[in-house]
Tab-separated table of C-alpha atoms in Angstrom:
chain	number	residue	atom	x	y	z
A	23	MET	CA	157.898	-56.388	-35.111
A	24	ARG	CA	156.263	-59.618	-33.383
A	25	LEU	CA	155.698	-57.946	-30.550
A	26	GLY	CA	154.230	-55.135	-32.152
A	27	ALA	CA	151.955	-58.154	-33.984
A	28	ALA	CA	151.148	-58.773	-30.749
A	29	LEU	CA	149.819	-55.873	-29.249
A	30	LEU	CA	148.468	-55.113	-32.687
A	31	ALA	CA	145.538	-58.331	-31.144
A	32	LEU	CA	145.293	-57.306	-27.611
A	33	PHE	CA	143.674	-53.742	-28.784
A	34	CYS	CA	141.612	-55.062	-31.629
A	35	LEU	CA	140.180	-57.031	-28.672
A	36	ALA	CA	140.207	-55.241	-25.880
A	37	ALA	CA	140.489	-51.299	-27.615
A	38	CYS	CA	137.826	-51.532	-30.542
A	39	GLY	CA	136.311	-54.422	-29.012
A	40	PRO	CA	134.213	-54.886	-26.043
A	41	ARG	CA	134.624	-54.034	-22.941
A	42	PHE	CA	136.348	-57.225	-21.320
A	43	LEU	CA	135.373	-58.121	-18.252
A	44	PRO	CA	137.677	-58.112	-14.800
A	45	GLU	CA	138.632	-60.955	-13.242
A	46	ALA	CA	137.093	-60.733	-9.869
A	47	GLN	CA	140.804	-60.617	-7.273
A	48	SER	CA	138.358	-60.442	-3.740
A	49	LEU	CA	135.232	-59.845	-2.668
A	50	ALA	CA	136.019	-56.366	-1.803
A	51	SER	CA	136.575	-55.455	-5.647
A	52	LEU	CA	132.523	-56.673	-5.674
A	53	LYS	CA	131.635	-52.891	-7.026
A	54	PRO	CA	127.153	-52.220	-5.966
A	55	GLY	CA	126.014	-53.838	-9.075
A	56	GLU	CA	128.105	-56.582	-9.758
A	57	VAL	CA	127.838	-60.553	-9.641
A	58	ILE	CA	131.257	-61.978	-10.324
A	59	LEU	CA	130.376	-64.997	-13.140
A	60	VAL	CA	131.570	-68.912	-12.142
A	61	GLY	CA	132.170	-70.836	-15.199
A	62	LYS	CA	134.453	-72.870	-17.421
A	63	VAL	CA	135.260	-73.844	-21.353
A	64	GLU	CA	137.185	-77.023	-22.864
A	65	LEU	CA	137.265	-78.051	-26.109
A	66	VAL	CA	136.301	-81.209	-26.795
A	67	PRO	CA	139.037	-82.920	-28.101
A	68	PRO	CA	141.407	-79.614	-26.335
A	69	LEU	CA	143.623	-77.726	-28.848
A	70	ASP	CA	147.209	-79.523	-29.734
A	71	LYS	CA	150.276	-77.045	-29.158
A	72	ASP	CA	150.853	-77.169	-33.157
A	73	GLU	CA	147.242	-76.394	-33.655
A	74	GLN	CA	148.071	-72.430	-32.445
A	75	ASP	CA	150.744	-70.850	-34.710
A	76	LEU	CA	151.276	-67.559	-32.743
A	77	ASP	CA	154.294	-64.551	-32.540
A	78	TRP	CA	156.777	-65.364	-29.439
A	79	GLY	CA	155.444	-61.913	-28.573
A	80	ALA	CA	151.828	-63.055	-28.913
A	81	GLY	CA	152.750	-66.510	-26.669
A	82	GLY	CA	149.876	-65.230	-23.958
A	83	LEU	CA	147.022	-65.867	-25.884
A	84	ARG	CA	148.068	-69.592	-26.109
A	85	GLY	CA	145.702	-71.453	-25.152
A	86	LYS	CA	142.929	-69.199	-24.619
A	87	ILE	CA	139.307	-68.446	-25.778
A	88	TYR	CA	137.555	-65.153	-25.751
A	89	LEU	CA	133.576	-65.155	-25.147
A	90	PHE	CA	131.214	-62.005	-26.071
A	91	ALA	CA	128.390	-61.556	-24.504
A	92	GLY	CA	125.298	-59.165	-25.685
A	93	ASP	CA	121.929	-58.269	-23.727
A	94	LYS	CA	119.668	-60.449	-26.304
A	95	TRP	CA	121.059	-62.945	-29.224
A	96	ARG	CA	121.969	-60.800	-32.297
A	97	ASP	CA	123.687	-62.316	-35.617
A	98	VAL	CA	127.635	-60.967	-35.281
A	99	ASP	CA	129.664	-60.405	-38.884
A	100	THR	CA	133.059	-61.991	-38.037
A	101	THR	CA	134.094	-60.919	-40.837
A	102	PRO	CA	138.530	-60.184	-41.535
A	103	GLY	CA	138.015	-56.571	-39.835
A	104	PHE	CA	136.532	-56.902	-36.504
A	105	GLY	CA	133.468	-56.004	-37.507
A	106	LEU	CA	132.063	-57.115	-34.432
A	107	ASN	CA	133.926	-55.143	-32.725
A	108	ARG	CA	130.761	-52.301	-33.020
A	109	GLU	CA	128.024	-55.186	-31.599
A	110	LEU	CA	129.650	-57.084	-28.263
A	111	ASP	CA	128.898	-55.579	-25.078
A	112	ASP	CA	130.805	-57.635	-22.632
A	113	GLY	CA	133.814	-60.285	-23.343
A	114	ILE	CA	135.667	-63.012	-21.213
A	115	GLU	CA	138.634	-64.548	-21.783
A	116	ALA	CA	139.422	-67.039	-20.462
A	117	VAL	CA	142.130	-69.739	-20.154
A	118	LEU	CA	140.626	-73.735	-21.460
A	119	GLY	CA	140.280	-75.974	-18.766
A	120	GLU	CA	140.501	-73.162	-16.078
A	121	THR	CA	137.907	-71.729	-14.267
A	122	PHE	CA	137.895	-68.061	-14.493
A	123	PHE	CA	136.299	-65.825	-12.218
A	124	VAL	CA	134.589	-62.366	-13.988
A	125	GLN	CA	133.087	-59.058	-11.741
A	126	SER	CA	129.840	-58.645	-14.499
A	127	PRO	CA	127.185	-55.686	-14.152
A	128	HIS	CA	124.205	-57.263	-12.670
A	129	ARG	CA	122.557	-58.758	-15.896
A	130	PRO	CA	120.915	-61.663	-17.499
A	131	PHE	CA	122.951	-62.035	-20.628
A	132	VAL	CA	123.520	-63.717	-23.958
A	133	LEU	CA	126.748	-65.492	-24.891
A	134	LEU	CA	127.168	-64.565	-29.100
A	135	LEU	CA	130.052	-66.422	-30.415
A	136	SER	CA	133.437	-67.443	-29.055
A	137	MET	CA	136.571	-66.967	-30.703
A	138	VAL	CA	140.068	-68.479	-30.355
A	139	ILE	CA	142.741	-66.856	-32.265
A	140	LEU	CA	144.334	-69.580	-33.676
A	141	ASN	CA	147.610	-67.955	-36.282
A	142	LEU	CA	148.759	-64.589	-35.452
A	143	ARG	CA	152.053	-64.102	-37.080
A	144	ALA	CA	153.703	-60.512	-39.035
A	145	TYR	CA	156.229	-59.794	-41.085
A	146	ALA	CA	158.072	-57.606	-43.435
A	147	THR	CA	156.305	-55.692	-46.132
A	148	GLY	CA	159.276	-53.435	-46.742
A	149	PRO	CA	161.994	-51.362	-44.771
A	150	ARG	CA	159.964	-49.625	-41.917
A	151	SER	CA	156.824	-51.688	-42.366
A	152	SER	CA	154.680	-54.732	-41.180
A	153	ALA	CA	152.546	-56.794	-41.905
A	154	VAL	CA	149.822	-59.029	-39.691
A	155	ASP	CA	148.542	-62.218	-40.474
A	156	THR	CA	146.147	-63.647	-38.356
A	157	ASP	CA	143.164	-66.537	-38.362
A	158	TYR	CA	140.453	-66.524	-36.151
A	159	LEU	CA	138.231	-69.684	-35.292
A	160	PHE	CA	134.871	-68.827	-33.970
A	161	PHE	CA	132.387	-71.052	-31.805
A	162	PRO	CA	128.651	-70.523	-32.419
A	163	GLY	CA	126.270	-68.941	-28.984
A	164	GLY	CA	122.996	-68.918	-28.162
A	165	LEU	CA	123.005	-70.023	-24.610
A	166	GLN	CA	121.817	-67.616	-22.172
A	167	VAL	CA	121.775	-66.849	-18.568
A	168	SER	CA	119.668	-65.577	-16.101
A	169	VAL	CA	120.384	-63.599	-13.053
A	170	GLN	CA	118.290	-62.835	-9.717
A	171	PRO	CA	117.816	-60.095	-7.635
A	172	GLY	CA	120.355	-60.450	-4.332
A	173	ASP	CA	122.990	-62.707	-6.526
A	174	LYS	CA	125.834	-61.815	-5.786
A	175	ALA	CA	128.126	-65.046	-7.432
A	176	LEU	CA	127.036	-66.756	-10.026
A	177	TYR	CA	127.930	-70.821	-11.859
A	178	LEU	CA	127.624	-70.423	-15.276
A	179	GLY	CA	128.743	-74.355	-15.959
A	180	THR	CA	131.274	-76.059	-17.993
A	181	ILE	CA	131.117	-74.985	-21.231
A	182	ARG	CA	132.005	-77.648	-23.778
A	183	TYR	CA	132.658	-77.311	-27.352
A	184	HIS	CA	132.747	-80.734	-28.841
A	185	ARG	CA	134.995	-80.097	-32.914
A	186	ASP	CA	136.049	-81.483	-35.115
A	187	GLU	CA	139.610	-81.776	-37.043
A	188	PHE	CA	138.494	-79.528	-39.426
A	189	PHE	CA	138.022	-76.878	-36.588
A	190	GLU	CA	133.747	-77.220	-36.507
A	191	THR	CA	131.426	-77.989	-34.452
A	192	LYS	CA	129.970	-80.626	-33.704
A	193	LYS	CA	128.686	-79.825	-30.177
A	194	ILE	CA	127.832	-77.779	-27.484
A	195	GLU	CA	127.426	-79.421	-23.888
A	196	VAL	CA	127.567	-77.021	-20.510
A	197	ALA	CA	128.245	-79.547	-18.425
A	198	ASP	CA	127.301	-79.166	-14.295
A	199	ASP	CA	130.947	-79.690	-12.146
A	200	PHE	CA	128.925	-77.405	-8.766
A	201	GLY	CA	130.902	-78.999	-6.306
A	202	LYS	CA	133.858	-78.528	-8.043
A	203	ALA	CA	133.534	-74.936	-8.497
A	204	GLN	CA	131.951	-74.495	-5.489
A	205	ALA	CA	135.087	-75.600	-3.776
A	206	ALA	CA	137.138	-73.465	-5.970
A	207	PHE	CA	135.550	-70.147	-5.258
A	208	GLN	CA	135.182	-70.772	-1.479
A	209	LYS	CA	139.121	-71.046	-1.603
A	210	LYS	CA	138.948	-68.059	-2.954
A	211	PHE	CA	136.526	-65.774	-1.849
A	212	GLY	CA	135.721	-67.806	1.530
A	213	GLY	CA	132.202	-68.700	2.589
A	214	LYS	CA	130.883	-65.006	3.139
A	215	VAL	CA	129.110	-65.101	-0.427
A	216	SER	CA	126.825	-67.809	-1.587
A	217	LEU	CA	127.439	-68.585	-5.757
A	218	ARG	CA	124.618	-70.021	-6.763
A	219	LYS	CA	124.064	-72.243	-10.038
A	220	SER	CA	122.576	-70.532	-12.931
A	221	LEU	CA	123.917	-73.172	-15.680
A	222	ALA	CA	124.037	-71.351	-19.506
A	223	VAL	CA	120.830	-72.536	-21.054
A	224	PRO	CA	120.026	-72.832	-24.864
A	225	LEU	CA	117.293	-70.007	-26.446
A	226	SER	CA	114.639	-71.335	-27.669
A	227	LYS	CA	115.412	-70.921	-31.082
A	228	PRO	CA	119.379	-70.754	-30.660
A	229	ALA	CA	122.032	-69.914	-33.449
A	230	GLY	CA	125.293	-69.238	-34.164
A	231	LYS	CA	127.811	-68.085	-36.318
A	232	LYS	CA	130.160	-70.224	-38.646
A	233	LYS	CA	133.420	-69.486	-39.447
């Protein structure tokens, strides 16, 4: 039953929802018409170990954040039942505080919202039936990333969500840690491809969905 809870959550994220961008393993894995996106997401203050209540079978979701993007800004339905799944294009699965490297279509995009799974618990409703309780924490979007012809790798910056003890977002910051990101990129991929800085910037009229 517990493993089923984790599989259900992952199914909702992967099968029912947006297409999650694959991790970039090497330059050889980069297909024509793709670009490597490099960045990081942090919560300030970070998640405490007790702030996520996950069944043991869902441990792979701990400390992760999911960024959802589209080709243009739009409000996203975040009501229970994953109504947002029908409205999103691409997603990035990232470990909070760690640099991600993903392969993305070579096109500009807008960050619509980000999500952390806070709680995921399965419980029995009968001898042969069970249900799952879930609680999601949403952070606003409203950031856009530009892409130029010829780009092979882009650095988006470190997106920092400043929050209070009630998980309300107080501020969104995009920090420039290009030097560290470039060193990590060259260590992973070598020096054949240049990493270009293209920090995520606010839309002219940023907006976001609250929890």
